[in-house]
């Protein structure tokens, strides 16, 4: 679907029903309808929170540029079945420019956006990096803009719950970009060090724990209970993490102690407060996740007491499961794993800190990628990797000097022409990225060719996070469960600025032996192909990585090669059996076998 740009008279703003009602019947009563909006308008003359009046905010809009605001309000287009106006349309146009004229909705956006716009409560389930954030923000912010144009809104209307501070920053940045400069103040990033005793703004992005804490605090409790009762839209992003985080033992313990997750408690509270305010059926709930099971879906649904639809992006067929039409991630021969994601595993023996760091550095070097994300997994009994603040800075410095050493030792070093390895922490990367989420900023979302950037993050920090052009993920330590693995791996192989589909990517897990076994099982069960790559091989192709061999190793390899050549003359078939021995002699601690477990059972594991 090509984007169409048309004139959209401001007078028609807010006539959501007129445009949509005929084609899209709503599944549940529309929330925040005209009567409700009028009631709000009567009860409050102001628009926007933080004590800011509508007049003030209008002035703020003019501070943002009167002429440009008027131009934006005239821009409109249809995208993914939703009529998009103003700054959001402007933002879409900037994405279109990046994509050389096209910016098509992803499958989940095509499927879900118009239904969300129509007021349907739902849970959206789609692979990582396929635009779930835009999928809920665009229609809901469009609704908010239209209704605010009809009658000024006051207080909290739209609450977005996310699990991490990083995701808060990112979601706020996108929401502000879609609303435009004049209305950016309507979106608040909830911080613990800010004053939370004044009325919240119209749109709040927060972690559930923070809101729960405000509800437990006598000073802020009355204000926030009232605010929850007035909500029109609630989003639970990374729903599985927020409502279904605990494993079996933790669930049992929590149930004995009568504890629930903060998001579950908060959804129950919203149900209670909206019921008290006589608005039981007037709010809309949207959940979003890349890893959804029945329990997660039930938890969202029953916590909020809302009937939810499940909207899922179609999975891709996996060859092994096709024959039996069962299996795969969805049990029907299909999988939601990104098609172009290569899964690799490396097993350093012993799995100890300095050894793991040298394997990690070599792996990053071999990847020949421009931007690599290093994820430090922290959970699980074995395969524990350091992730404390001390641990992370240690990892940063270890990678820095090891990568430089590798480059110095290599005959075809990568660090010429003034380029260098830039090893940074995730917070630095996110800060730089947030600046690029505006319409103007998005034009600068291009590949940085100057450095080879390595970003280091802990596993808990990368949930839902998007950084442009991550070519590969190096996962160190035990990913604990398959969804943790999927979320870490899913930081690469995502939609990128200007791309019409997710780009290809590689994930290399550096794990101990028992974890590699576990991952092999996951791969067989859910339909992705995990390949074990020994050292001295290119992690992408599995080919020998010549430039990493020392002179002595090269000489020895050449001698063996010569010997094999002679052998080959007599027994041509012997090549394929002898070749691995080239590398076996000097790296006995790495297993040499390479497996394609989805096709044949891996002998090394038995
Ligand atoms: N239709 C589209 N075409 C191209 N790029 C898109 C499209 N929709 C969103 N994007 C871009 O895709 C990237 C990833 O989006 P987003 O972070 O929302 O993915 P996600 O599905 O929420 O991933 P995760 O499950 O990891 O949270 C962002 O840079 C976003 O701007």
PDB file of C-alpha atoms and ligand atoms in Angstrom, residues 79 91 95 103-106 109 126-135 167 170 174 237-238 289-290 437 445 462-466 468 487 490-491 494-501, ligand 1:
ATOM      1  CA  UNK A  79      -1.972   4.302   6.821  1.00  0.00           C
ATOM      2  CA  UNK A  91       6.402  11.652  10.899  1.00  0.00           C
ATOM      3  CA  UNK A  95       9.884   7.560   7.310  1.00  0.00           C
ATOM      4  CA  UNK A 103       6.766   3.000   4.181  1.00  0.00           C
ATOM      5  CA  UNK A 104       4.384   0.086   4.286  1.00  0.00           C
ATOM      6  CA  UNK A 105       2.591  -1.185   7.399  1.00  0.00           C
ATOM      7  CA  UNK A 106       4.115  -4.386   8.768  1.00  0.00           C
ATOM      8  CA  UNK A 109       0.125  -3.144  11.799  1.00  0.00           C
ATOM      9  CA  UNK A 126       4.079 -10.395  16.589  1.00  0.00           C
ATOM     10  CA  UNK A 127       7.807 -11.157  16.196  1.00  0.00           C
ATOM     11  CA  UNK A 128      10.383  -8.818  17.706  1.00  0.00           C
ATOM     12  CA  UNK A 129      11.205  -5.721  15.694  1.00  0.00           C
ATOM     13  CA  UNK A 130       8.056  -5.644  13.574  1.00  0.00           C
ATOM     14  CA  UNK A 131       6.695  -2.323  14.833  1.00  0.00           C
ATOM     15  CA  UNK A 132       4.326  -3.168  17.705  1.00  0.00           C
ATOM     16  CA  UNK A 133       5.034   0.194  19.379  1.00  0.00           C
ATOM     17  CA  UNK A 134       3.881   2.153  16.334  1.00  0.00           C
ATOM     18  CA  UNK A 135       1.007  -0.309  15.960  1.00  0.00           C
ATOM     19  CA  UNK A 167      11.783   1.451  27.049  1.00  0.00           C
ATOM     20  CA  UNK A 170      12.057   5.210  23.750  1.00  0.00           C
ATOM     21  CA  UNK A 174       8.131   8.156  19.673  1.00  0.00           C
ATOM     22  CA  UNK A 237       3.804  -3.329  26.470  1.00  0.00           C
ATOM     23  CA  UNK A 238       5.986  -6.432  26.846  1.00  0.00           C
ATOM     24  CA  UNK A 289       4.312  -8.885  23.180  1.00  0.00           C
ATOM     25  CA  UNK A 290       6.531 -11.021  20.982  1.00  0.00           C
ATOM     26  CA  UNK A 437      12.971   9.813  16.988  1.00  0.00           C
ATOM     27  CA  UNK A 445      18.787   7.706  11.084  1.00  0.00           C
ATOM     28  CA  UNK A 462      17.150  -4.700  26.453  1.00  0.00           C
ATOM     29  CA  UNK A 463      13.501  -5.758  26.649  1.00  0.00           C
ATOM     30  CA  UNK A 464      11.637  -4.115  23.768  1.00  0.00           C
ATOM     31  CA  UNK A 465      14.511  -1.759  23.073  1.00  0.00           C
ATOM     32  CA  UNK A 466      15.220  -0.719  19.501  1.00  0.00           C
ATOM     33  CA  UNK A 468      19.060   1.053  14.519  1.00  0.00           C
ATOM     34  CA  UNK A 487      14.036 -11.107  23.209  1.00  0.00           C
ATOM     35  CA  UNK A 490      15.414 -10.096  18.536  1.00  0.00           C
ATOM     36  CA  UNK A 491      17.491  -6.922  18.955  1.00  0.00           C
ATOM     37  CA  UNK A 494      14.467  -5.913  12.805  1.00  0.00           C
ATOM     38  CA  UNK A 495      12.835  -3.340  10.583  1.00  0.00           C
ATOM     39  CA  UNK A 496      15.366  -0.561   9.971  1.00  0.00           C
ATOM     40  CA  UNK A 497      14.976   2.982   8.724  1.00  0.00           C
ATOM     41  CA  UNK A 498      14.332   2.764   5.031  1.00  0.00           C
ATOM     42  CA  UNK A 499      13.900  -1.023   4.910  1.00  0.00           C
ATOM     43  CA  UNK A 500      10.683  -2.544   3.604  1.00  0.00           C
ATOM     44  CA  UNK A 501      11.204  -5.660   5.736  1.00  0.00           C
TER      45      UNK A 501
HETATM   46  N1  LIG B   1       5.896  -0.510   8.927  1.00  0.00           N
HETATM   47  C1  LIG B   1       7.167  -0.338   9.220  1.00  0.00           C
HETATM   48  N2  LIG B   1       8.117  -0.366   8.254  1.00  0.00           N
HETATM   49  C2  LIG B   1       9.432  -0.182   8.552  1.00  0.00           C
HETATM   50  N3  LIG B   1       9.879   0.051   9.795  1.00  0.00           N
HETATM   51  C3  LIG B   1       8.969   0.087  10.788  1.00  0.00           C
HETATM   52  C4  LIG B   1       7.573  -0.096  10.559  1.00  0.00           C
HETATM   53  N4  LIG B   1       6.917   0.013  11.741  1.00  0.00           N
HETATM   54  C5  LIG B   1       7.857   0.259  12.670  1.00  0.00           C
HETATM   55  N5  LIG B   1       9.068   0.311  12.104  1.00  0.00           N
HETATM   56  C6  LIG B   1      10.350   0.514  12.768  1.00  0.00           C
HETATM   57  O1  LIG B   1      10.730  -0.758  13.260  1.00  0.00           O
HETATM   58  C7  LIG B   1      11.577  -0.609  14.390  1.00  0.00           C
HETATM   59  C8  LIG B   1      11.174  -1.592  15.470  1.00  0.00           C
HETATM   60  O2  LIG B   1       9.916  -1.254  15.995  1.00  0.00           O
HETATM   61  P1  LIG B   1       9.459  -1.639  17.470  1.00  0.00           P
HETATM   62  O3  LIG B   1      10.530  -1.341  18.436  1.00  0.00           O
HETATM   63  O4  LIG B   1       8.133  -1.033  17.681  1.00  0.00           O
HETATM   64  O5  LIG B   1       9.304  -3.206  17.335  1.00  0.00           O
HETATM   65  P2  LIG B   1       8.578  -4.204  18.347  1.00  0.00           P
HETATM   66  O6  LIG B   1       7.712  -5.098  17.530  1.00  0.00           O
HETATM   67  O7  LIG B   1       7.940  -3.447  19.455  1.00  0.00           O
HETATM   68  O8  LIG B   1       9.824  -5.025  18.874  1.00  0.00           O
HETATM   69  P3  LIG B   1      10.027  -5.755  20.294  1.00  0.00           P
HETATM   70  O9  LIG B   1       9.173  -6.980  20.299  1.00  0.00           O
HETATM   71  O10 LIG B   1      11.472  -6.058  20.308  1.00  0.00           O
HETATM   72  O11 LIG B   1       9.609  -4.780  21.355  1.00  0.00           O
HETATM   73  C9  LIG B   1      11.477   0.860  14.802  1.00  0.00           C
HETATM   74  O12 LIG B   1      12.633   1.518  14.358  1.00  0.00           O
HETATM   75  C10 LIG B   1      10.288   1.377  14.012  1.00  0.00           C
HETATM   76  O13 LIG B   1      10.447   2.742  13.673  1.00  0.00           O
END
